[in-house]
Coordinates of C-alpha atoms in Angstrom, one line a residue:
X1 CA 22.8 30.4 5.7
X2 CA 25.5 32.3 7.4
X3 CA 28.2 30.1 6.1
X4 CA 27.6 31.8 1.8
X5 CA 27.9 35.5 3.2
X6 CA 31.4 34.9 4.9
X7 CA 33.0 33.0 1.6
X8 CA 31.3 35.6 -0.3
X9 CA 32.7 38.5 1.4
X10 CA 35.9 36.5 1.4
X11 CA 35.8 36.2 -2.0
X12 CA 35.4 39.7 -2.5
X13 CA 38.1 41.3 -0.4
X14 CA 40.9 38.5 -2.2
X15 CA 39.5 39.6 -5.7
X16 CA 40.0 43.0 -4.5
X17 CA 43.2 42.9 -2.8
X18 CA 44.4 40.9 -6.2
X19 CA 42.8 43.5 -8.8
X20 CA 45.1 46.4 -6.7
X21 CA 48.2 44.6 -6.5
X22 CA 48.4 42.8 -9.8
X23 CA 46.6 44.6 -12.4
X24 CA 46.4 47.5 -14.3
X25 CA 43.5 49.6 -13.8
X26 CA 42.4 52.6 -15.9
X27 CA 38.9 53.0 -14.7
X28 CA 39.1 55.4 -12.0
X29 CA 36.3 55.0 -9.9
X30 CA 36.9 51.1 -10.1
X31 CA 40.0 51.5 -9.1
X32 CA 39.4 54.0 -6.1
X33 CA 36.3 51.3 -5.1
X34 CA 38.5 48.5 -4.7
X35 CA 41.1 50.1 -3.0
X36 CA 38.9 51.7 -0.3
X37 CA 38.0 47.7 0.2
X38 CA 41.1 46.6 0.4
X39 CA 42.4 49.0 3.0
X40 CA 39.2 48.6 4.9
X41 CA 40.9 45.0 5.4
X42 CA 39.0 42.2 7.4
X43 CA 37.3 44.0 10.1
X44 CA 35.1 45.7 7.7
X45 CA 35.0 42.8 5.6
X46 CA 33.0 40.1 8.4
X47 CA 31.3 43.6 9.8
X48 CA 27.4 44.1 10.1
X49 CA 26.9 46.7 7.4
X50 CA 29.3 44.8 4.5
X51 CA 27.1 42.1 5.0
X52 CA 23.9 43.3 4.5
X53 CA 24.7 45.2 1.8
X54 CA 25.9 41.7 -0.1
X55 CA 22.8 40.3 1.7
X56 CA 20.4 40.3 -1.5
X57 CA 23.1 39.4 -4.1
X58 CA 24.6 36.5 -2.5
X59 CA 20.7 35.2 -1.7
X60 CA 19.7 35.3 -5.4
X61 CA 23.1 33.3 -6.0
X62 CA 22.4 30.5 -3.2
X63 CA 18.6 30.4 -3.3
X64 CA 18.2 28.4 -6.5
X65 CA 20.2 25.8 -5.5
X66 CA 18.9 26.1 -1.9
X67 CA 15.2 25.5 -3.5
X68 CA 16.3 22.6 -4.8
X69 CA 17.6 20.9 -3.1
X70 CA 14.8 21.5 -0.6
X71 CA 12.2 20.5 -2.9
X72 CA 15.0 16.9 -3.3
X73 CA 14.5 16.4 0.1
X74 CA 10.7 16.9 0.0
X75 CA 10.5 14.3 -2.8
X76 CA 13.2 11.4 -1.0
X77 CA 11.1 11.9 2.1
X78 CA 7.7 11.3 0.3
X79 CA 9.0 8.3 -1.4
X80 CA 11.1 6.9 1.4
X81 CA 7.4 7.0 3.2
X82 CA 5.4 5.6 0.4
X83 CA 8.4 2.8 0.5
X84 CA 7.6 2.0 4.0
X85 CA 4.1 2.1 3.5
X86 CA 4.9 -0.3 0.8
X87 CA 7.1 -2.3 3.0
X88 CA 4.5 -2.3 5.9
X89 CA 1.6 -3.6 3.4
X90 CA 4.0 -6.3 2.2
X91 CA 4.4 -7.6 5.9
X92 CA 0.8 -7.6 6.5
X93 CA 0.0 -9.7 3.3
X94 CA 2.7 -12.3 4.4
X95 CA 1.1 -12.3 7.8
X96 CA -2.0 -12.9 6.0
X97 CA -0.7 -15.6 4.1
X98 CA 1.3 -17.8 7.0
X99 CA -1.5 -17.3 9.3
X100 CA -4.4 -18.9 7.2
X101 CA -6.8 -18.4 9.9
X102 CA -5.8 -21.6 12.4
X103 CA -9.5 -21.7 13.1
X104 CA -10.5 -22.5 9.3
X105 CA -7.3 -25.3 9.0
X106 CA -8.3 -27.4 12.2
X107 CA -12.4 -27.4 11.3
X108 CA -11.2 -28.2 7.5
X109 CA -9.0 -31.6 8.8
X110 CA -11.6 -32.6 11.1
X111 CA -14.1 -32.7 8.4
X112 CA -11.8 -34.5 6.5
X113 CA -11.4 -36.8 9.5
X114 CA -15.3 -37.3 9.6
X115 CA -15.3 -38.5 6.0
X116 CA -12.6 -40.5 5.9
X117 CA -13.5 -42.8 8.5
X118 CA -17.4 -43.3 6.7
X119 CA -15.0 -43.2 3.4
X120 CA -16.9 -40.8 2.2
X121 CA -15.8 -39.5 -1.0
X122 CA -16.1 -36.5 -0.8
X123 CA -12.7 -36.5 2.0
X124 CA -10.4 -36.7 -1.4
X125 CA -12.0 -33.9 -2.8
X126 CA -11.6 -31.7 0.8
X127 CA -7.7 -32.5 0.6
X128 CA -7.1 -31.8 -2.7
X129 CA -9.2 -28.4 -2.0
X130 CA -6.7 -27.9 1.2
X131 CA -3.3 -28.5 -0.5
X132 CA -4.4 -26.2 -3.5
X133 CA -4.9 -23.4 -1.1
X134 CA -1.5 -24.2 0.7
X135 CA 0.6 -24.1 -2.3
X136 CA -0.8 -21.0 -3.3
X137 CA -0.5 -19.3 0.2
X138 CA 3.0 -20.7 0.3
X139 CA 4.6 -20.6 -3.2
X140 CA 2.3 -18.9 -5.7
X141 CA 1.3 -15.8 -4.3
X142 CA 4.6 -14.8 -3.2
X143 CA 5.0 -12.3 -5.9
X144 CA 3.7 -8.7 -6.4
X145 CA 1.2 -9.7 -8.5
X146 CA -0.3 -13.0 -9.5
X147 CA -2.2 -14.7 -12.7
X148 CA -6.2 -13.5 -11.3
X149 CA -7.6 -17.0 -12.3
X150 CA -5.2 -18.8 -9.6
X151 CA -6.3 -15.8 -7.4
X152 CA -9.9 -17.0 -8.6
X153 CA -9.2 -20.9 -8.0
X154 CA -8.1 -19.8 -4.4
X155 CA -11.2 -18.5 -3.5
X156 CA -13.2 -20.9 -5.2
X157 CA -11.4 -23.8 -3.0
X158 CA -11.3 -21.8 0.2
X159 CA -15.8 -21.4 -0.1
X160 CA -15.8 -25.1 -1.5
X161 CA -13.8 -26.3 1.9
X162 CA -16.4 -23.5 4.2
X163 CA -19.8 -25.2 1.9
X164 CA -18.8 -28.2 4.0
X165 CA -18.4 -27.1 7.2
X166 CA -21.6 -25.2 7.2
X167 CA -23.5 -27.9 5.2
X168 CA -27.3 -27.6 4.9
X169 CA -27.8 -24.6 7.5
X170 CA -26.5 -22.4 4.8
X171 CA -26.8 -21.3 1.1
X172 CA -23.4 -20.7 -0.6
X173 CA -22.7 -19.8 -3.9
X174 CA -19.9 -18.2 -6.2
X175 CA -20.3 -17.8 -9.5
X176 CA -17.0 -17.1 -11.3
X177 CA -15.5 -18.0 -14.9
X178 CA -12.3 -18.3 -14.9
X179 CA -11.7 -18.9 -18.2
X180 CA -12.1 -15.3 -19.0
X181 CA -9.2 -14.4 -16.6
X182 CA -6.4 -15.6 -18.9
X183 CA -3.7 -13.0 -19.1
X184 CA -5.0 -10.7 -16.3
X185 CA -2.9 -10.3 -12.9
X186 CA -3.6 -9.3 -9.9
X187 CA -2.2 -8.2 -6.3
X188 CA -2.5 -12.0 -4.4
X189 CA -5.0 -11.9 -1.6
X190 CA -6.3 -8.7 -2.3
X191 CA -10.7 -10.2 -1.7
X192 CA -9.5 -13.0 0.3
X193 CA -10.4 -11.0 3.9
X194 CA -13.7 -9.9 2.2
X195 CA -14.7 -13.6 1.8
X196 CA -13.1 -14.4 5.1
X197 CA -15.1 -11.5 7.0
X198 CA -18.5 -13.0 4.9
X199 CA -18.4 -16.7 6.6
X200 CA -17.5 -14.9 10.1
X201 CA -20.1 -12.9 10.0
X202 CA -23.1 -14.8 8.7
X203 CA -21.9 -18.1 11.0
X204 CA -21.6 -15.9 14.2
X205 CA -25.6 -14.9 14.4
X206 CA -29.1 -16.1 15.4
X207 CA -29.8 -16.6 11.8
X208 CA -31.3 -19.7 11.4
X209 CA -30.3 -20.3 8.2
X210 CA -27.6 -17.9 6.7
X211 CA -26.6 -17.4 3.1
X212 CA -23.3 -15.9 1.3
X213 CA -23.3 -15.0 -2.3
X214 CA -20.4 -14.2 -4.3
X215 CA -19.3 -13.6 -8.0
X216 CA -16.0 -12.0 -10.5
X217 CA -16.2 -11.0 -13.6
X218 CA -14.2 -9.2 -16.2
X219 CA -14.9 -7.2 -18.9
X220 CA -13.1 -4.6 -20.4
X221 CA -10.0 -5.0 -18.5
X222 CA -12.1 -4.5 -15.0
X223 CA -13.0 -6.8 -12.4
X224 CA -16.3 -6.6 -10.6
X225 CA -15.8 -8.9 -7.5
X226 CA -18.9 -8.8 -5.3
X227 CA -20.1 -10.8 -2.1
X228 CA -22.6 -10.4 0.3
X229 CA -24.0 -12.4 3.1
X230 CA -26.8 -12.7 5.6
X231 CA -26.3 -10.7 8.9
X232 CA -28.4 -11.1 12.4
X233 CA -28.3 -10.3 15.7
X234 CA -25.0 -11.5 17.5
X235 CA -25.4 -14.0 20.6
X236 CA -25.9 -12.1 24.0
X237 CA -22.2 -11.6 25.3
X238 CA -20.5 -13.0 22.3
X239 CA -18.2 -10.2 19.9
X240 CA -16.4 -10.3 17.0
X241 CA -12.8 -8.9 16.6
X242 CA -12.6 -7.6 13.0
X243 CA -11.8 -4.7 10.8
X244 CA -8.0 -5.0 10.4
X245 CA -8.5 -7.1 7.6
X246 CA -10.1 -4.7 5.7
X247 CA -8.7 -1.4 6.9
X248 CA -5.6 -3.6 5.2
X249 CA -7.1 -4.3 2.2
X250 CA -8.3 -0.3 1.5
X251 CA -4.5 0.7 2.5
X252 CA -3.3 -1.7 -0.3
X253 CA -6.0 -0.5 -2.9
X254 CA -5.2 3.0 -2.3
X255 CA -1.5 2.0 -3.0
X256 CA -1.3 0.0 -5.5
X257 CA -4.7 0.7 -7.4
X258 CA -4.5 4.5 -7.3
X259 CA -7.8 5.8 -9.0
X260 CA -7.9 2.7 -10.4
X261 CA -10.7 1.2 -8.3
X262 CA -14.4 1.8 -6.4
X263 CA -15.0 -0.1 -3.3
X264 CA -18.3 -0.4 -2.1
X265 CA -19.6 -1.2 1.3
X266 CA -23.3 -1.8 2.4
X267 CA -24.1 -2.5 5.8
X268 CA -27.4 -2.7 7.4
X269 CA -29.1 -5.1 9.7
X270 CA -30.3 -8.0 7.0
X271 CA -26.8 -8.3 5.1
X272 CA -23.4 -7.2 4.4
X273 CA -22.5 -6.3 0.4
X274 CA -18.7 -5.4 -0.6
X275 CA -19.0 -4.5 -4.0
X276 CA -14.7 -3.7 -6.1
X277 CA -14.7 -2.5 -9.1
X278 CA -11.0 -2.7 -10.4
X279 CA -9.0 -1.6 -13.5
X280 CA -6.5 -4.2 -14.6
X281 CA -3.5 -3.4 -15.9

């Protein structure tokens, strides 16, 4: 701030000094003012009182450009922090695709194991299942966005692959048309930890026999994704780490769905409902 009053004041004593010695001045009083600066010379040019009495000129000359580029450095610091937001979101999705919970990968291959030594069948089926899900984890979903039925295919295969594991002790079902999604996209992975937190959570109780309904659907360029599932008391001593996975997943719909979704959580004793309601673009 200090630096405009001194060039200003300098500026004012060399326009001065070369308005006396080089021009011709008729005004009187102009003339009389500027000499009176000049032979004040420097002292009284840097002094106290000069410079409060340029004090409200020179600030209507520097404040505009001050405010702005004050108000430039507002807006590069809220988008250099939405940026790393961005960035931060990105690294958790790619965590959440590499790490495809270990867990669900070596239950999935010793299922497969189980039925391929009775030759069941239904083993094919479980690997062809598994490698969809890996080449969408690994090659398709590493974009912003995504076509929504490949999104819808993932899911499909990663409850197909669960149905098994859990077999009759549990009623599973996801009712989802995917030939409706054609030409729809989507951010990848964005219901995956909803599905994920449904079989944790329904498999880790005394429920006898749990039960884990799901369903998408689009109309009118929005998608209603819903899933719920049976919830009980938890095993004396036994705890579940969770919420990161969907604290996550509301970060990334506040960023990249701005007011262009409702998510809906219901939790009570008998069940756990996530309801998103999302505009497409």
């Amino acid at each position: 701030m200090l630096i405009p009053f001194l060039f200003w004041s300098i500026i004012n004593y060399l326009c001065s000094l070369y308005a006396v010695v080089f021009l011709d001045i008729t005004d009187s009083a102009l003339k009389s003012f500027l000499v009176r600066v000049v032979n004040a010379g420097w002292v009284d040019t840097f002094s106290p009182n000069h410079l409060f009495k340029i004090f409200l000129p020179v600030l209507m000359t520097v404040a505009p450009p001050m405010s702005l580029k004050l108000i430039l450095d507002i807006i590069r610091a809220s988008t250099r922090t939405l940026r790393l937001e961005r960035d931060n979101l990105n690294l958790e999705v790619d965590f959440l695709r590499s790490q495809l919970n270990p867990h669900f990968l070596f239950n999935t291959l010793n299922n497969i194991y189980s039925l391929s030594i009775r030759n069941d069948s239904l083993a094919s089926d479980l690997i062809m299942h598994l490698s969809e899900m890996m080449r969408y984890t690994l090659y398709d979903s590493n974009t912003e966005m995504v076509p929504l039925h490949l999104e819808a295919e993932f899911l499909k295969n990663y409850i197909e692959l669960e149905s098994v594991r859990y077999g009759k002790n549990a009623s599973i079902r996801f009712d989802c048309d995917t030939e409706k999604m054609d030409g729809y996209q989507i951010a990848p992975l964005l219901m995956f930890p909803f599905v994920e937190n449904a079989f944790k959570y329904s498999h880790s109780t005394t429920t006898d026999k749990c039960w884990i309904y799901a369903s998408m659907d689009v109309s009118d360029n929005k998608l209603k994704f819903e899933i719920s599932n049976s919830k009980g008391e938890l095993p004396e001593g036994k705890k579940i780490a969770g919420g990161i996975g969907l604290s996550n997943t509301r970060k990334r719909l506040i960023l990249l769905y701005p007011d262009q979704h409702i998510l809906f959580i219901e939790n009570n004793p008998e069940y756990y409902k996530v309801v998103l309601t999302l505009t497409l673009n």
